[in-house]
């Protein structure tokens, strides 16, 4: 039963991914793209995989740093399992919700308490989003094409609002106003939802308290977060170099920051579909005619689906074919506990 459920979910994902990839290539392909494809350098594939490997390495060092801040130690094999399992279950569950659960499951096996695992994952996600919010205005300032769609003052204002949210939240945590607001706005929620809201608030408050005791280590984790994301996004310029055409590296990297910031709020598993469409919109005028769909698919298969396959091998070996049921039980438990 568990095996058939897992295979069905993987089959549906494979059909969806292949359909999206085929549609993106079909609707963007141009006969002139063949000239560039014949010049494609295979070394760029190794370059992209190398860039991904560096990005995943720093993702792992960030996890180690955050674990040490909370007084926990993780071995290299455990870190590898946590990082890659995130890709696997994130693509198999709605809204990528399973990614966080997979990390908790592996960290729990490594001896890290669930509460601390949750804090580490929460801070890890916040750091990634925070880094992108900070970087987008600096890169967009030099991208006239983007600022013609969205004026730079609007981008800066939105970024400042997002940046100010955690700052204001930290200040408010020294008062009882957050609990009052939760009480007021959750009056009409179901009992379980109300408890969940309080639990999320207390988890966030505890994370701020723990991280606030070691600001230098937090800064280190934040830098590792930025380096990790940047190298993962550099897989795209690697493929651009493979097609041997001129491009602005700063402009490409800035648009990747913008695109991936949007993907953090995507409702589809791993941003599938939205990622490819966004890539086409952002890069169709920067790459040779007819190649944007191919490049979008190459990027997704390298930066998302390759780690997914590696994560699948690791996760299935650890939990077997009932991994989805175990993850769902973990989510149900998280939703009902105090």
Short mmCIF file of C-alpha atoms in Angstrom, two decimals:
data_model
loop_
_atom_site.label_atom_id
_atom_site.label_comp_id
_atom_site.label_asym_id
_atom_site.label_seq_id
_atom_site.Cartn_x
_atom_site.Cartn_y
_atom_site.Cartn_z
CA UNK A 1 0.00 0.00 0.00
CA UNK A 2 2.74 2.44 1.01
CA UNK A 3 4.80 1.46 -2.02
CA UNK A 4 1.94 2.00 -4.48
CA UNK A 5 1.13 5.37 -2.93
CA UNK A 6 4.75 6.51 -3.24
CA UNK A 7 5.10 5.24 -6.81
CA UNK A 8 1.87 6.95 -7.79
CA UNK A 9 3.06 10.27 -6.32
CA UNK A 10 6.44 9.98 -8.08
CA UNK A 11 4.76 9.03 -11.36
CA UNK A 12 2.43 12.03 -11.18
CA UNK A 13 5.40 14.31 -10.44
CA UNK A 14 7.39 12.85 -13.34
CA UNK A 15 4.47 13.33 -15.76
CA UNK A 16 3.96 16.91 -14.54
CA UNK A 17 7.65 17.83 -14.77
CA UNK A 18 8.14 16.25 -18.19
CA UNK A 19 4.94 17.87 -19.49
CA UNK A 20 5.99 21.31 -18.27
CA UNK A 21 9.51 20.86 -19.66
CA UNK A 22 8.23 19.69 -23.04
CA UNK A 23 5.72 22.55 -23.24
CA UNK A 24 8.34 25.16 -22.34
CA UNK A 25 10.74 23.90 -25.01
CA UNK A 26 7.99 23.48 -27.64
CA UNK A 27 6.53 26.97 -27.27
CA UNK A 28 9.89 28.74 -27.13
CA UNK A 29 11.94 26.76 -29.65
CA UNK A 30 13.21 28.48 -32.77
CA UNK A 31 15.01 26.90 -35.71
CA UNK A 32 17.83 29.40 -35.18
CA UNK A 33 18.52 27.76 -31.84
CA UNK A 34 20.06 24.81 -33.67
CA UNK A 35 23.07 26.95 -34.61
CA UNK A 36 23.80 27.66 -30.95
CA UNK A 37 23.08 24.09 -29.85
CA UNK A 38 25.70 22.78 -32.28
CA UNK A 39 28.22 25.06 -30.56
CA UNK A 40 27.18 23.98 -27.06
CA UNK A 41 30.20 23.07 -24.92
CA UNK A 42 29.69 19.96 -22.80
CA UNK A 43 32.15 21.26 -20.19
CA UNK A 44 29.47 23.73 -19.09
CA UNK A 45 27.46 20.80 -17.71
CA UNK A 46 30.35 19.84 -15.43
CA UNK A 47 30.74 23.51 -14.52
CA UNK A 48 27.05 23.72 -13.55
CA UNK A 49 27.21 20.51 -11.49
CA UNK A 50 30.35 21.80 -9.77
CA UNK A 51 28.63 25.08 -8.94
CA UNK A 52 25.64 23.15 -7.55
CA UNK A 53 27.97 20.99 -5.44
CA UNK A 54 29.60 24.10 -3.92
CA UNK A 55 26.15 25.56 -3.21
CA UNK A 56 25.01 22.36 -1.48
CA UNK A 57 28.28 22.24 0.49
CA UNK A 58 27.68 25.69 1.95
CA UNK A 59 24.04 24.75 2.59
CA UNK A 60 25.45 21.95 4.73
CA UNK A 61 27.94 24.21 6.55
CA UNK A 62 25.08 26.60 7.32
CA UNK A 63 23.14 23.74 8.86
CA UNK A 64 26.19 22.77 10.95
CA UNK A 65 26.59 26.36 12.15
CA UNK A 66 22.94 26.69 13.15
CA UNK A 67 23.03 23.34 14.92
CA UNK A 68 26.09 24.41 16.92
CA UNK A 69 24.34 27.63 17.93
CA UNK A 70 21.63 25.52 19.56
CA UNK A 71 24.23 23.27 21.20
CA UNK A 72 23.81 20.34 18.81
CA UNK A 73 26.38 18.50 16.68
CA UNK A 74 25.72 16.80 13.35
CA UNK A 75 28.03 14.47 11.44
CA UNK A 76 28.80 14.97 7.75
CA UNK A 77 26.57 12.03 6.67
CA UNK A 78 23.70 13.43 8.74
CA UNK A 79 24.11 16.89 7.20
CA UNK A 80 24.10 15.37 3.70
CA UNK A 81 20.89 13.48 4.45
CA UNK A 82 19.13 16.54 5.85
CA UNK A 83 20.07 18.80 2.92
CA UNK A 84 19.17 16.36 0.14
CA UNK A 85 16.02 14.93 1.77
CA UNK A 86 14.59 18.45 1.68
CA UNK A 87 14.61 18.38 -2.14
CA UNK A 88 12.94 14.97 -2.29
CA UNK A 89 9.89 15.47 -0.08
CA UNK A 90 9.52 19.14 -1.04
CA UNK A 91 8.71 18.06 -4.60
CA UNK A 92 6.34 15.31 -3.51
CA UNK A 93 4.15 17.38 -1.19
CA UNK A 94 1.83 20.37 -1.78
CA UNK A 95 3.49 23.74 -1.25
CA UNK A 96 6.83 22.00 -0.55
CA UNK A 97 5.61 21.36 3.03
CA UNK A 98 7.28 17.98 3.15
CA UNK A 99 10.76 19.45 2.80
CA UNK A 100 10.79 20.79 6.35
CA UNK A 101 9.30 17.56 7.69
CA UNK A 102 12.02 15.50 5.97
CA UNK A 103 14.70 17.62 7.60
CA UNK A 104 13.09 17.17 11.02
CA UNK A 105 12.88 13.39 10.50
CA UNK A 106 16.56 13.05 9.66
CA UNK A 107 17.69 15.44 12.39
CA UNK A 108 15.62 13.48 14.88
CA UNK A 109 17.41 10.29 13.76
CA UNK A 110 20.69 12.14 14.37
CA UNK A 111 19.65 12.80 17.96
CA UNK A 112 18.50 16.42 17.64
CA UNK A 113 15.24 17.08 19.56
CA UNK A 114 12.24 17.97 17.40
CA UNK A 115 11.86 21.39 18.98
CA UNK A 116 15.44 22.37 18.16
CA UNK A 117 15.21 20.87 14.69
CA UNK A 118 12.16 22.99 14.02
CA UNK A 119 13.96 26.12 15.21
CA UNK A 120 16.99 25.41 13.01
CA UNK A 121 14.85 24.83 9.91
CA UNK A 122 12.76 27.93 10.61
CA UNK A 123 15.85 30.14 10.92
CA UNK A 124 17.43 28.49 7.87
CA UNK A 125 14.43 29.40 5.72
CA UNK A 126 14.18 32.92 7.10
CA UNK A 127 17.87 33.52 6.37
CA UNK A 128 17.47 32.48 2.73
CA UNK A 129 14.46 34.74 2.18
CA UNK A 130 16.09 37.61 4.08
CA UNK A 131 19.25 37.36 1.95
CA UNK A 132 17.26 37.51 -1.29
CA UNK A 133 15.20 40.47 -0.07
CA UNK A 134 18.38 42.37 0.74
CA UNK A 135 20.12 41.54 -2.55
CA UNK A 136 17.27 42.17 -5.00
CA UNK A 137 17.24 46.02 -4.77
CA UNK A 138 21.03 46.27 -5.27
CA UNK A 139 20.97 44.12 -8.39
CA UNK A 140 17.74 45.55 -9.79
CA UNK A 141 19.18 49.06 -9.62
CA UNK A 142 21.44 48.11 -12.52
CA UNK A 143 18.74 46.31 -14.50
CA UNK A 144 16.85 48.93 -16.47
CA UNK A 145 14.59 46.36 -18.13
CA UNK A 146 13.23 45.21 -14.76
CA UNK A 147 12.91 48.72 -13.33
CA UNK A 148 10.89 49.69 -16.40
CA UNK A 149 8.30 47.09 -15.30
CA UNK A 150 8.59 47.76 -11.58
CA UNK A 151 10.04 51.15 -10.56
CA UNK A 152 13.12 50.85 -8.35
CA UNK A 153 11.53 52.88 -5.51
CA UNK A 154 8.73 50.31 -5.36
CA UNK A 155 11.25 47.43 -5.20
CA UNK A 156 13.20 49.21 -2.45
CA UNK A 157 10.02 50.02 -0.51
CA UNK A 158 8.78 46.43 -0.64
CA UNK A 159 12.21 45.14 0.41
CA UNK A 160 12.37 47.59 3.32
CA UNK A 161 8.92 46.49 4.45
CA UNK A 162 9.99 42.82 4.41
CA UNK A 163 13.26 43.62 6.18
CA UNK A 164 11.47 45.65 8.84
CA UNK A 165 9.00 42.86 9.63
CA UNK A 166 11.47 40.66 11.60
CA UNK A 167 13.02 43.74 13.23
CA UNK A 168 9.63 44.96 14.44
CA UNK A 169 8.72 41.41 15.45
CA UNK A 170 11.82 41.12 17.64
CA UNK A 171 10.99 44.44 19.33
CA UNK A 172 7.39 43.38 19.91
CA UNK A 173 8.51 40.11 21.48
CA UNK A 174 9.65 42.04 24.51
CA UNK A 175 6.00 42.96 25.06
CA UNK A 176 2.75 41.03 25.34
CA UNK A 177 1.28 42.59 22.19
CA UNK A 178 1.97 39.56 19.91
CA UNK A 179 -0.01 37.21 22.16
CA UNK A 180 -2.82 39.75 22.36
CA UNK A 181 -2.94 40.00 18.56
CA UNK A 182 -2.91 36.22 18.19
CA UNK A 183 -5.73 35.96 20.73
CA UNK A 184 -7.76 38.64 18.92
CA UNK A 185 -7.30 37.34 15.35
CA UNK A 186 -7.65 33.65 16.23
CA UNK A 187 -10.92 33.98 18.11
CA UNK A 188 -12.89 32.47 15.25
CA UNK A 189 -10.32 29.77 14.39
CA UNK A 190 -10.83 26.14 15.19
CA UNK A 191 -9.23 25.07 18.46
CA UNK A 192 -6.40 23.17 16.75
CA UNK A 193 -5.63 26.10 14.45
CA UNK A 194 -5.53 28.43 17.41
CA UNK A 195 -3.08 26.23 19.27
CA UNK A 196 -0.99 26.01 16.12
CA UNK A 197 -0.80 29.80 15.88
CA UNK A 198 0.41 30.07 19.46
CA UNK A 199 2.94 27.30 18.90
CA UNK A 200 4.38 28.98 15.80
CA UNK A 201 4.76 32.22 17.73
CA UNK A 202 6.53 30.55 20.65
CA UNK A 203 8.81 28.62 18.24
CA UNK A 204 9.79 31.86 16.52
CA UNK A 205 10.31 33.61 19.85
CA UNK A 206 12.52 30.78 21.06
CA UNK A 207 14.52 30.89 17.81
CA UNK A 208 15.16 34.61 18.23
CA UNK A 209 16.24 34.08 21.83
CA UNK A 210 18.65 31.26 20.97
CA UNK A 211 20.15 33.05 17.96
CA UNK A 212 20.48 36.33 19.84
CA UNK A 213 23.00 34.79 22.24
CA UNK A 214 25.58 34.16 19.48
CA UNK A 215 25.42 37.00 16.91
CA UNK A 216 28.81 36.16 15.34
CA UNK A 217 27.73 32.60 14.59
CA UNK A 218 24.43 33.89 13.24
CA UNK A 219 26.30 36.25 10.90
CA UNK A 220 28.46 33.35 9.75
CA UNK A 221 25.36 31.26 9.01
CA UNK A 222 23.84 34.19 7.10
CA UNK A 223 26.98 34.53 4.94
CA UNK A 224 27.00 30.78 4.30
CA UNK A 225 23.34 31.07 3.29
CA UNK A 226 24.15 33.76 0.74
CA UNK A 227 27.13 31.86 -0.68
CA UNK A 228 25.06 28.68 -0.95
CA UNK A 229 22.21 30.34 -2.83
CA UNK A 230 24.56 32.27 -5.11
CA UNK A 231 26.49 29.20 -6.25
CA UNK A 232 23.27 27.27 -6.86
CA UNK A 233 22.00 30.12 -9.04
CA UNK A 234 25.34 30.30 -10.88
CA UNK A 235 24.38 27.06 -12.63
CA UNK A 236 22.48 29.29 -15.08
CA UNK A 237 25.50 31.41 -16.18
CA UNK A 238 27.42 28.13 -16.57
CA UNK A 239 24.96 27.02 -19.24
CA UNK A 240 24.99 30.47 -20.80
CA UNK A 241 28.76 30.14 -21.22
CA UNK A 242 28.20 26.75 -22.81
CA UNK A 243 26.22 28.38 -25.62
CA UNK A 244 29.06 30.89 -26.13
CA UNK A 245 27.13 34.18 -26.25
CA UNK A 246 27.73 37.45 -24.46
CA UNK A 247 25.76 38.23 -21.29
CA UNK A 248 25.96 40.38 -18.18
CA UNK A 249 26.71 38.15 -15.18
CA UNK A 250 25.43 40.72 -12.66
CA UNK A 251 22.16 41.09 -14.55
CA UNK A 252 21.65 37.32 -14.78
CA UNK A 253 22.42 36.78 -11.11
CA UNK A 254 20.09 39.62 -10.09
CA UNK A 255 17.22 38.10 -12.06
CA UNK A 256 17.88 34.71 -10.51
CA UNK A 257 17.66 36.28 -7.05
CA UNK A 258 14.33 37.86 -8.01
CA UNK A 259 12.93 34.67 -9.54
CA UNK A 260 13.90 32.47 -6.61
CA UNK A 261 12.50 34.95 -4.11
CA UNK A 262 9.14 34.56 -5.85
CA UNK A 263 9.51 30.76 -5.82
CA UNK A 264 9.72 30.72 -2.02
CA UNK A 265 6.03 31.67 -2.05
CA UNK A 266 5.04 29.35 -4.88
CA UNK A 267 2.12 26.96 -4.15
CA UNK A 268 3.38 24.27 -6.55
CA UNK A 269 5.83 21.55 -5.40
CA UNK A 270 9.33 22.96 -5.80
CA UNK A 271 7.91 25.83 -7.84
CA UNK A 272 7.48 23.52 -10.84
CA UNK A 273 5.77 25.26 -13.73
CA UNK A 274 6.08 28.70 -12.14
CA UNK A 275 9.88 28.48 -12.20
CA UNK A 276 10.04 27.64 -15.90
CA UNK A 277 7.48 30.31 -16.83
CA UNK A 278 9.30 32.93 -14.75
CA UNK A 279 12.62 31.99 -16.34
CA UNK A 280 11.17 32.42 -19.83
CA UNK A 281 9.76 35.85 -18.94
CA UNK A 282 12.98 37.09 -17.35
CA UNK A 283 15.53 35.68 -19.79
CA UNK A 284 13.83 35.42 -23.20
CA UNK A 285 15.41 38.71 -24.34
CA UNK A 286 18.86 37.96 -22.89
CA UNK A 287 19.58 34.64 -24.59
CA UNK A 288 19.75 33.58 -28.27
CA UNK A 289 16.42 33.15 -30.00
CA UNK A 290 14.72 29.83 -29.28
CA UNK A 291 17.08 28.70 -26.51
CA UNK A 292 15.34 30.10 -23.42
CA UNK A 293 13.11 27.03 -22.93
CA UNK A 294 16.04 24.63 -23.23
CA UNK A 295 18.07 26.69 -20.77
CA UNK A 296 15.14 26.80 -18.34
CA UNK A 297 14.85 23.02 -18.41
CA UNK A 298 18.62 22.54 -18.03
CA UNK A 299 18.59 24.84 -14.99
CA UNK A 300 15.69 23.04 -13.33
CA UNK A 301 17.08 19.56 -13.94
CA UNK A 302 20.47 20.56 -12.56
CA UNK A 303 19.47 22.71 -9.57
CA UNK A 304 16.26 20.91 -8.54
CA UNK A 305 15.73 17.48 -10.05
CA UNK A 306 19.29 16.16 -9.68
CA UNK A 307 19.26 16.84 -5.90
CA UNK A 308 15.75 15.34 -5.89
CA UNK A 309 17.08 12.03 -7.26
CA UNK A 310 19.95 11.99 -4.75
CA UNK A 311 17.53 12.86 -1.96
CA UNK A 312 15.19 10.07 -3.06
CA UNK A 313 17.98 7.49 -2.81
CA UNK A 314 18.94 8.67 0.67
CA UNK A 315 15.40 9.06 2.02
CA UNK A 316 14.05 5.77 0.67
CA UNK A 317 17.06 3.91 2.00
CA UNK A 318 16.48 5.39 5.46
CA UNK A 319 12.68 5.19 5.72
CA UNK A 320 11.62 2.80 2.97
CA UNK A 321 8.50 3.10 0.85
CA UNK A 322 6.37 4.29 3.78
CA UNK A 323 8.24 7.62 3.91
CA UNK A 324 5.19 9.58 2.74
CA UNK A 325 3.00 8.09 5.47
CA UNK A 326 5.70 8.82 8.04
CA UNK A 327 5.92 12.41 6.85
CA UNK A 328 2.15 12.84 6.92
CA UNK A 329 2.00 11.45 10.46
CA UNK A 330 4.71 13.88 11.45
CA UNK A 331 2.70 16.76 9.96
CA UNK A 332 -0.47 15.62 11.70
CA UNK A 333 1.40 15.31 14.98
CA UNK A 334 2.87 18.78 14.53
CA UNK A 335 -0.56 20.17 13.83
CA UNK A 336 -2.19 18.72 16.94
CA UNK A 337 0.49 18.92 19.65
CA UNK A 338 0.62 21.81 22.07
#
